[in-house]
PDB file of C-alpha atoms in Angstrom:
ATOM      1  CA  GLN A   1     111.297 113.626 123.233  1.00 89.00           C
ATOM      2  CA  LEU A   2     108.282 111.335 123.366  1.00 95.00           C
ATOM      3  CA  GLN A   3     108.825 107.685 124.217  1.00 98.00           C
ATOM      4  CA  LEU A   4     106.190 105.004 123.745  1.00 98.00           C
ATOM      5  CA  GLN A   5     106.113 101.427 125.023  1.00 98.00           C
ATOM      6  CA  GLU A   6     103.630  98.698 124.138  1.00 98.00           C
ATOM      7  CA  SER A   7     102.608  96.035 126.639  1.00 98.00           C
ATOM      8  CA  GLY A   8     100.237  93.087 126.625  1.00 97.00           C
ATOM      9  CA  PRO A   9      99.994  89.340 125.978  1.00 97.00           C
ATOM     10  CA  GLY A  10     102.084  87.904 123.182  1.00 96.00           C
ATOM     11  CA  LEU A  11      99.706  85.008 122.567  1.00 98.00           C
ATOM     12  CA  VAL A  12      95.943  85.170 122.087  1.00 98.00           C
ATOM     13  CA  LYS A  13      93.586  82.320 121.268  1.00 98.00           C
ATOM     14  CA  PRO A  14      91.375  82.440 118.173  1.00 98.00           C
ATOM     15  CA  SER A  15      87.978  84.136 118.743  1.00 98.00           C
ATOM     16  CA  GLU A  16      89.282  85.894 121.862  1.00 98.00           C
ATOM     17  CA  THR A  17      90.131  89.588 122.361  1.00 98.00           C
ATOM     18  CA  LEU A  18      93.566  91.077 121.792  1.00 98.00           C
ATOM     19  CA  SER A  19      94.355  93.824 124.333  1.00 98.00           C
ATOM     20  CA  LEU A  20      97.404  96.076 124.229  1.00 98.00           C
ATOM     21  CA  THR A  21      98.407  99.205 126.128  1.00 98.00           C
ATOM     22  CA  CYS A  22     100.804 101.952 125.100  1.00 98.00           C
ATOM     23  CA  THR A  23     102.477 103.992 127.828  1.00 98.00           C
ATOM     24  CA  VAL A  24     103.628 107.463 126.832  1.00 98.00           C
ATOM     25  CA  SER A  25     106.503 109.232 128.561  1.00 97.00           C
ATOM     26  CA  GLY A  26     108.269 112.506 127.883  1.00 96.00           C
ATOM     27  CA  GLY A  27     105.017 114.304 127.178  1.00 95.00           C
ATOM     28  CA  SER A  28     101.319 114.461 128.009  1.00 94.00           C
ATOM     29  CA  ILE A  29      98.724 112.345 126.282  1.00 95.00           C
ATOM     30  CA  ASN A  30      96.416 115.342 126.750  1.00 93.00           C
ATOM     31  CA  SER A  31      98.375 117.298 124.157  1.00 93.00           C
ATOM     32  CA  SER A  32      96.305 118.580 121.237  1.00 93.00           C
ATOM     33  CA  ARG A  33      99.440 118.352 119.113  1.00 94.00           C
ATOM     34  CA  TYR A  34      99.101 114.594 118.664  1.00 95.00           C
ATOM     35  CA  TYR A  35      96.829 111.799 117.666  1.00 95.00           C
ATOM     36  CA  TRP A  36      97.697 108.464 119.263  1.00 97.00           C
ATOM     37  CA  GLY A  37      97.675 105.562 116.880  1.00 97.00           C
ATOM     38  CA  TRP A  38      98.079 101.829 116.396  1.00 98.00           C
ATOM     39  CA  ILE A  39      99.751 100.339 113.324  1.00 98.00           C
ATOM     40  CA  ARG A  40     100.336  96.656 112.708  1.00 98.00           C
ATOM     41  CA  GLN A  41     102.616  94.592 110.479  1.00 98.00           C
ATOM     42  CA  PRO A  42     102.061  90.908 109.724  1.00 98.00           C
ATOM     43  CA  PRO A  43     105.302  88.917 109.634  1.00 97.00           C
ATOM     44  CA  GLY A  44     107.179  89.676 106.412  1.00 96.00           C
ATOM     45  CA  LYS A  45     104.525  92.095 105.162  1.00 97.00           C
ATOM     46  CA  GLY A  46     103.806  95.804 105.029  1.00 97.00           C
ATOM     47  CA  LEU A  47     102.338  98.320 107.450  1.00 98.00           C
ATOM     48  CA  GLU A  48      98.602  98.595 108.113  1.00 96.00           C
ATOM     49  CA  TRP A  49      96.916 101.476 109.930  1.00 96.00           C
ATOM     50  CA  VAL A  50      94.633 100.131 112.658  1.00 97.00           C
ATOM     51  CA  GLY A  51      93.235 103.334 114.135  1.00 96.00           C
ATOM     52  CA  SER A  52      93.821 106.554 116.046  1.00 95.00           C
ATOM     53  CA  ILE A  53      92.449 108.515 118.984  1.00 95.00           C
ATOM     54  CA  SER A  54      92.648 112.213 119.729  1.00 93.00           C
ATOM     55  CA  TYR A  55      93.404 113.759 123.095  1.00 86.00           C
ATOM     56  CA  SER A  56      89.675 114.472 123.443  1.00 88.00           C
ATOM     57  CA  GLY A  57      88.790 110.839 122.841  1.00 90.00           C
ATOM     58  CA  SER A  58      87.584 111.018 119.245  1.00 93.00           C
ATOM     59  CA  THR A  59      88.361 107.754 117.482  1.00 94.00           C
ATOM     60  CA  TYR A  60      89.069 106.834 113.883  1.00 93.00           C
ATOM     61  CA  TYR A  61      89.318 103.232 112.746  1.00 94.00           C
ATOM     62  CA  ASN A  62      90.446 101.405 109.631  1.00 93.00           C
ATOM     63  CA  PRO A  63      87.152 100.540 107.891  1.00 91.00           C
ATOM     64  CA  SER A  64      88.315  96.969 107.344  1.00 92.00           C
ATOM     65  CA  LEU A  65      88.646  96.492 111.122  1.00 93.00           C
ATOM     66  CA  LYS A  66      86.062  98.949 112.410  1.00 86.00           C
ATOM     67  CA  SER A  67      83.546  96.429 113.704  1.00 92.00           C
ATOM     68  CA  ARG A  68      86.203  94.746 115.875  1.00 97.00           C
ATOM     69  CA  VAL A  69      88.415  97.609 117.081  1.00 98.00           C
ATOM     70  CA  THR A  70      88.213  99.880 120.100  1.00 97.00           C
ATOM     71  CA  ILE A  71      90.872 102.424 121.029  1.00 97.00           C
ATOM     72  CA  SER A  72      90.644 104.287 124.320  1.00 96.00           C
ATOM     73  CA  VAL A  73      92.757 106.693 126.337  1.00 95.00           C
ATOM     74  CA  ASP A  74      93.505 106.819 130.081  1.00 94.00           C
ATOM     75  CA  THR A  75      94.779 110.293 130.817  1.00 92.00           C
ATOM     76  CA  SER A  76      95.436 109.508 134.487  1.00 94.00           C
ATOM     77  CA  LYS A  77      98.024 106.913 133.462  1.00 96.00           C
ATOM     78  CA  ASN A  78      99.236 108.650 130.277  1.00 96.00           C
ATOM     79  CA  GLN A  79      98.265 105.538 128.333  1.00 97.00           C
ATOM     80  CA  PHE A  80      96.114 104.533 125.416  1.00 97.00           C
ATOM     81  CA  SER A  81      94.853 101.075 124.593  1.00 98.00           C
ATOM     82  CA  LEU A  82      93.787  98.818 121.747  1.00 98.00           C
ATOM     83  CA  LYS A  83      91.180  96.081 121.851  1.00 98.00           C
ATOM     84  CA  LEU A  84      90.593  93.829 118.854  1.00 98.00           C
ATOM     85  CA  THR A  85      87.807  91.285 119.220  1.00 98.00           C
ATOM     86  CA  SER A  86      87.191  87.918 117.572  1.00 98.00           C
ATOM     87  CA  VAL A  87      90.788  87.517 116.451  1.00 98.00           C
ATOM     88  CA  THR A  88      91.941  84.988 113.876  1.00 98.00           C
ATOM     89  CA  ALA A  89      95.359  83.888 112.653  1.00 98.00           C
ATOM     90  CA  THR A  90      95.325  86.760 110.152  1.00 98.00           C
ATOM     91  CA  ASP A  91      95.548  89.188 113.089  1.00 98.00           C
ATOM     92  CA  THR A  92      98.985  87.819 113.979  1.00 98.00           C
ATOM     93  CA  SER A  93     101.252  90.852 113.639  1.00 98.00           C
ATOM     94  CA  VAL A  94     103.742  93.123 115.267  1.00 98.00           C
ATOM     95  CA  TYR A  95     101.631  95.898 116.780  1.00 98.00           C
ATOM     96  CA  TYR A  96     103.151  99.362 117.059  1.00 98.00           C
ATOM     97  CA  CYS A  97     101.830 102.378 118.924  1.00 98.00           C
ATOM     98  CA  ALA A  98     102.777 105.798 117.618  1.00 98.00           C
ATOM     99  CA  ALA A  99     102.387 109.514 118.227  1.00 97.00           C
ATOM    100  CA  ILE A 100     101.060 111.249 115.115  1.00 96.00           C
ATOM    101  CA  VAL A 101     101.684 114.951 114.728  1.00 94.00           C
ATOM    102  CA  VAL A 102      98.229 116.316 113.934  1.00 92.00           C
ATOM    103  CA  LEU A 103      99.429 119.169 111.722  1.00 92.00           C
ATOM    104  CA  VAL A 104     101.083 116.906 109.145  1.00 92.00           C
ATOM    105  CA  GLY A 105      99.665 113.483 110.001  1.00 93.00           C
ATOM    106  CA  ALA A 106     103.119 111.986 110.387  1.00 95.00           C
ATOM    107  CA  ALA A 107     104.106 109.433 113.041  1.00 96.00           C
ATOM    108  CA  GLY A 108     107.242 110.953 114.512  1.00 96.00           C
ATOM    109  CA  SER A 109     107.563 108.686 117.551  1.00 97.00           C
ATOM    110  CA  TRP A 110     106.990 104.948 117.708  1.00 98.00           C
ATOM    111  CA  GLY A 111     107.055 102.198 120.291  1.00 98.00           C
ATOM    112  CA  GLN A 112     109.423  99.310 119.670  1.00 98.00           C
ATOM    113  CA  GLY A 113     106.532  97.047 118.658  1.00 98.00           C
ATOM    114  CA  THR A 114     105.155  93.876 120.188  1.00 98.00           C
ATOM    115  CA  LEU A 115     104.474  90.603 118.402  1.00 98.00           C
ATOM    116  CA  VAL A 116     101.028  89.186 119.027  1.00 98.00           C
ATOM    117  CA  THR A 117     100.441  85.651 117.804  1.00 98.00           C
ATOM    118  CA  VAL A 118      96.929  84.254 117.442  1.00 98.00           C
ATOM    119  CA  SER A 119      97.054  80.531 118.015  1.00 97.00           C
ATOM    120  CA  SER A 120      95.364  77.875 120.097  1.00 96.00           C
TER     121      SER A 120
ATOM    122  CA  ASP B   1      89.649 105.162 100.146  1.00 85.00           C
ATOM    123  CA  ILE B   2      92.908 106.596  98.883  1.00 92.00           C
ATOM    124  CA  GLN B   3      95.020 103.893  97.234  1.00 93.00           C
ATOM    125  CA  MET B   4      98.799 104.064  97.322  1.00 96.00           C
ATOM    126  CA  THR B   5     101.100 102.585  94.700  1.00 96.00           C
ATOM    127  CA  GLN B   6     104.802 102.446  95.423  1.00 97.00           C
ATOM    128  CA  SER B   7     107.409 101.524  92.840  1.00 97.00           C
ATOM    129  CA  PRO B   8     109.591  99.663  92.510  1.00 97.00           C
ATOM    130  CA  SER B   9     108.756  97.009  95.090  1.00 97.00           C
ATOM    131  CA  SER B  10     112.427  96.152  95.323  1.00 97.00           C
ATOM    132  CA  LEU B  11     115.611  97.847  94.202  1.00 96.00           C
ATOM    133  CA  SER B  12     119.282  96.890  94.138  1.00 97.00           C
ATOM    134  CA  ALA B  13     121.916  99.592  94.381  1.00 97.00           C
ATOM    135  CA  SER B  14     125.519 100.165  95.415  1.00 96.00           C
ATOM    136  CA  VAL B  15     127.069 102.398  98.045  1.00 96.00           C
ATOM    137  CA  GLY B  16     127.452 105.863  96.582  1.00 97.00           C
ATOM    138  CA  ASP B  17     124.530 105.495  94.152  1.00 97.00           C
ATOM    139  CA  ARG B  18     121.563 107.819  93.855  1.00 98.00           C
ATOM    140  CA  VAL B  19     118.175 106.117  93.990  1.00 98.00           C
ATOM    141  CA  THR B  20     114.592 107.263  93.607  1.00 98.00           C
ATOM    142  CA  ILE B  21     111.428 105.630  94.934  1.00 98.00           C
ATOM    143  CA  SER B  22     108.035 106.607  93.596  1.00 98.00           C
ATOM    144  CA  CYS B  23     104.676 106.827  95.341  1.00 98.00           C
ATOM    145  CA  ARG B  24     101.455 107.485  93.442  1.00 98.00           C
ATOM    146  CA  THR B  25      98.043 108.089  95.006  1.00 97.00           C
ATOM    147  CA  SER B  26      94.629 107.356  93.554  1.00 96.00           C
ATOM    148  CA  GLN B  27      93.430 110.908  94.175  1.00 96.00           C
ATOM    149  CA  THR B  28      95.093 114.243  94.725  1.00 97.00           C
ATOM    150  CA  ILE B  29      96.446 114.731  98.248  1.00 96.00           C
ATOM    151  CA  SER B  30      98.250 118.082  97.931  1.00 96.00           C
ATOM    152  CA  ILE B  31     101.497 117.602  99.897  1.00 97.00           C
ATOM    153  CA  TYR B  32     100.091 115.307 102.595  1.00 96.00           C
ATOM    154  CA  LEU B  33     102.642 112.572 102.005  1.00 97.00           C
ATOM    155  CA  ASN B  34     105.216 111.173 104.430  1.00 98.00           C
ATOM    156  CA  TRP B  35     108.133 108.764 104.019  1.00 98.00           C
ATOM    157  CA  TYR B  36     109.470 106.213 106.514  1.00 98.00           C
ATOM    158  CA  GLN B  37     112.488 103.939 106.702  1.00 98.00           C
ATOM    159  CA  GLN B  38     112.250 100.547 108.394  1.00 98.00           C
ATOM    160  CA  LYS B  39     115.103  98.207 109.212  1.00 98.00           C
ATOM    161  CA  PRO B  40     114.550  94.532 110.105  1.00 96.00           C
ATOM    162  CA  GLY B  41     113.167  94.066 113.600  1.00 96.00           C
ATOM    163  CA  LYS B  42     112.806  97.797 114.161  1.00 98.00           C
ATOM    164  CA  ALA B  43     109.963 100.295 114.181  1.00 98.00           C
ATOM    165  CA  PRO B  44     109.617 102.596 111.179  1.00 98.00           C
ATOM    166  CA  LYS B  45     111.429 105.922 111.350  1.00 98.00           C
ATOM    167  CA  LEU B  46     110.005 109.139 109.915  1.00 98.00           C
ATOM    168  CA  LEU B  47     112.284 110.617 107.234  1.00 98.00           C
ATOM    169  CA  ILE B  48     110.216 113.157 105.315  1.00 98.00           C
ATOM    170  CA  TYR B  49     106.891 114.833 106.151  1.00 98.00           C
ATOM    171  CA  ALA B  50     104.639 117.051 104.070  1.00 98.00           C
ATOM    172  CA  ALA B  51     106.239 115.673 100.879  1.00 98.00           C
ATOM    173  CA  SER B  52     109.559 117.508 101.176  1.00 98.00           C
ATOM    174  CA  SER B  53     110.311 118.525 104.777  1.00 98.00           C
ATOM    175  CA  LEU B  54     113.231 116.695 106.343  1.00 98.00           C
ATOM    176  CA  GLN B  55     112.577 115.317 109.803  1.00 97.00           C
ATOM    177  CA  SER B  56     115.011 116.569 112.430  1.00 96.00           C
ATOM    178  CA  GLY B  57     118.153 114.454 112.636  1.00 96.00           C
ATOM    179  CA  VAL B  58     117.714 112.835 109.228  1.00 98.00           C
ATOM    180  CA  PRO B  59     120.739 113.180 106.921  1.00 98.00           C
ATOM    181  CA  SER B  60     120.430 115.669 104.084  1.00 98.00           C
ATOM    182  CA  ARG B  61     121.111 112.954 101.471  1.00 98.00           C
ATOM    183  CA  PHE B  62     117.410 112.111 101.879  1.00 98.00           C
ATOM    184  CA  SER B  63     115.005 114.345 100.011  1.00 98.00           C
ATOM    185  CA  GLY B  64     111.369 114.277  98.972  1.00 98.00           C
ATOM    186  CA  SER B  65     109.434 115.972  96.217  1.00 98.00           C
ATOM    187  CA  GLY B  66     106.054 116.020  94.567  1.00 98.00           C
ATOM    188  CA  SER B  67     102.498 117.143  95.068  1.00 98.00           C
ATOM    189  CA  GLY B  68      99.053 116.102  93.952  1.00 98.00           C
ATOM    190  CA  THR B  69      99.296 112.424  93.084  1.00 98.00           C
ATOM    191  CA  ASP B  70     102.971 111.820  92.305  1.00 98.00           C
ATOM    192  CA  PHE B  71     105.747 111.824  94.868  1.00 98.00           C
ATOM    193  CA  THR B  72     109.406 110.816  94.972  1.00 98.00           C
ATOM    194  CA  LEU B  73     111.896 109.916  97.672  1.00 98.00           C
ATOM    195  CA  THR B  74     115.498 110.414  96.586  1.00 98.00           C
ATOM    196  CA  ILE B  75     118.542 109.104  98.410  1.00 98.00           C
ATOM    197  CA  SER B  76     121.826 110.554  97.191  1.00 97.00           C
ATOM    198  CA  ASN B  77     125.224 108.991  97.871  1.00 96.00           C
ATOM    199  CA  LEU B  78     123.806 105.786  99.372  1.00 97.00           C
ATOM    200  CA  GLN B  79     125.417 104.718 102.617  1.00 96.00           C
ATOM    201  CA  PRO B  80     125.538 101.168 104.029  1.00 95.00           C
ATOM    202  CA  GLU B  81     123.014 102.095 106.738  1.00 96.00           C
ATOM    203  CA  ASP B  82     120.449 103.169 104.112  1.00 97.00           C
ATOM    204  CA  PHE B  83     119.693  99.634 102.972  1.00 94.00           C
ATOM    205  CA  ALA B  84     116.226  99.105 104.382  1.00 97.00           C
ATOM    206  CA  THR B  85     112.547  99.114 103.425  1.00 98.00           C
ATOM    207  CA  TYR B  86     110.877 102.436 102.644  1.00 98.00           C
ATOM    208  CA  TYR B  87     107.181 103.260 102.950  1.00 98.00           C
ATOM    209  CA  CYS B  88     105.107 106.203 101.861  1.00 98.00           C
ATOM    210  CA  GLN B  89     102.005 107.209 103.834  1.00 97.00           C
ATOM    211  CA  GLN B  90      99.213 109.597 102.927  1.00 97.00           C
ATOM    212  CA  SER B  91      97.843 111.914 105.608  1.00 94.00           C
ATOM    213  CA  TYR B  92      95.304 113.737 103.449  1.00 94.00           C
ATOM    214  CA  SER B  93      92.361 111.730 104.756  1.00 88.00           C
ATOM    215  CA  THR B  94      93.399 112.517 108.285  1.00 76.00           C
ATOM    216  CA  PRO B  95      93.284 110.706 110.594  1.00 75.00           C
ATOM    217  CA  LEU B  96      92.455 107.688 108.456  1.00 80.00           C
ATOM    218  CA  TYR B  97      95.863 107.065 106.986  1.00 92.00           C
ATOM    219  CA  THR B  98      97.171 104.500 104.518  1.00 93.00           C
ATOM    220  CA  PHE B  99     100.634 103.219 103.672  1.00 96.00           C
ATOM    221  CA  GLY B 100     102.188 102.195 100.412  1.00 97.00           C
ATOM    222  CA  GLN B 101     103.236  98.575 100.086  1.00 97.00           C
ATOM    223  CA  GLY B 102     106.926  99.299 100.645  1.00 98.00           C
ATOM    224  CA  THR B 103     110.159  99.312  98.640  1.00 98.00           C
ATOM    225  CA  ASN B 104     112.968  96.996  99.708  1.00 98.00           C
ATOM    226  CA  LEU B 105     116.343  98.612  98.981  1.00 98.00           C
ATOM    227  CA  GLU B 106     119.076  95.992  98.799  1.00 96.00           C
ATOM    228  CA  ILE B 107     122.810  96.069  98.309  1.00 89.00           C
ATOM    229  CA  LYS B 108     123.905  95.154  94.784  1.00 87.00           C
TER     230      LYS B 108
END
């Protein structure tokens, strides 16, 4: 059973870069069975897909965020990461990492989520 | 982009009721539709994948149907733990996915 855990700063200043890491346990991040994704949820609102990365490093980003997002994978640490540049208050959200089963495109395993607040 | 429209946005029901939640997509997506349940302060939980397949460990009172552009999540014999927010998600344009706006299921 895959387990995922987000880590990173809970407070980021406007115009700076948000950086989060997701550590995967119970399975290999090299598995071709999964994409590794980030999903966010502003307080009191719905879910928004941020982007995904395959085991081979191919990336896919939400077009509305594409110019600011980078997702990368570190196979040696069984981790993948999210960087979001030039943040504003509208980027304040709970950020979730998830394992997406490639065959059906469904996120079967999620991290617990981490709240990132953008404020000076 | 594939647009998702969930209805209703909120729903009141009683324990023991049967409820249905609808999800409509702006273009045909075959059966590439998944359903999630989210409780306050928790991560979403996968209930149904590929429109009608029940995720392991999910009670059989949850069921999904549909194909093309119209999909339904049905919860039979509502239990107290089922009161939550439900989201649909298309996986046709893999791996650029989108979610519906959510349906808040409340106790009447």
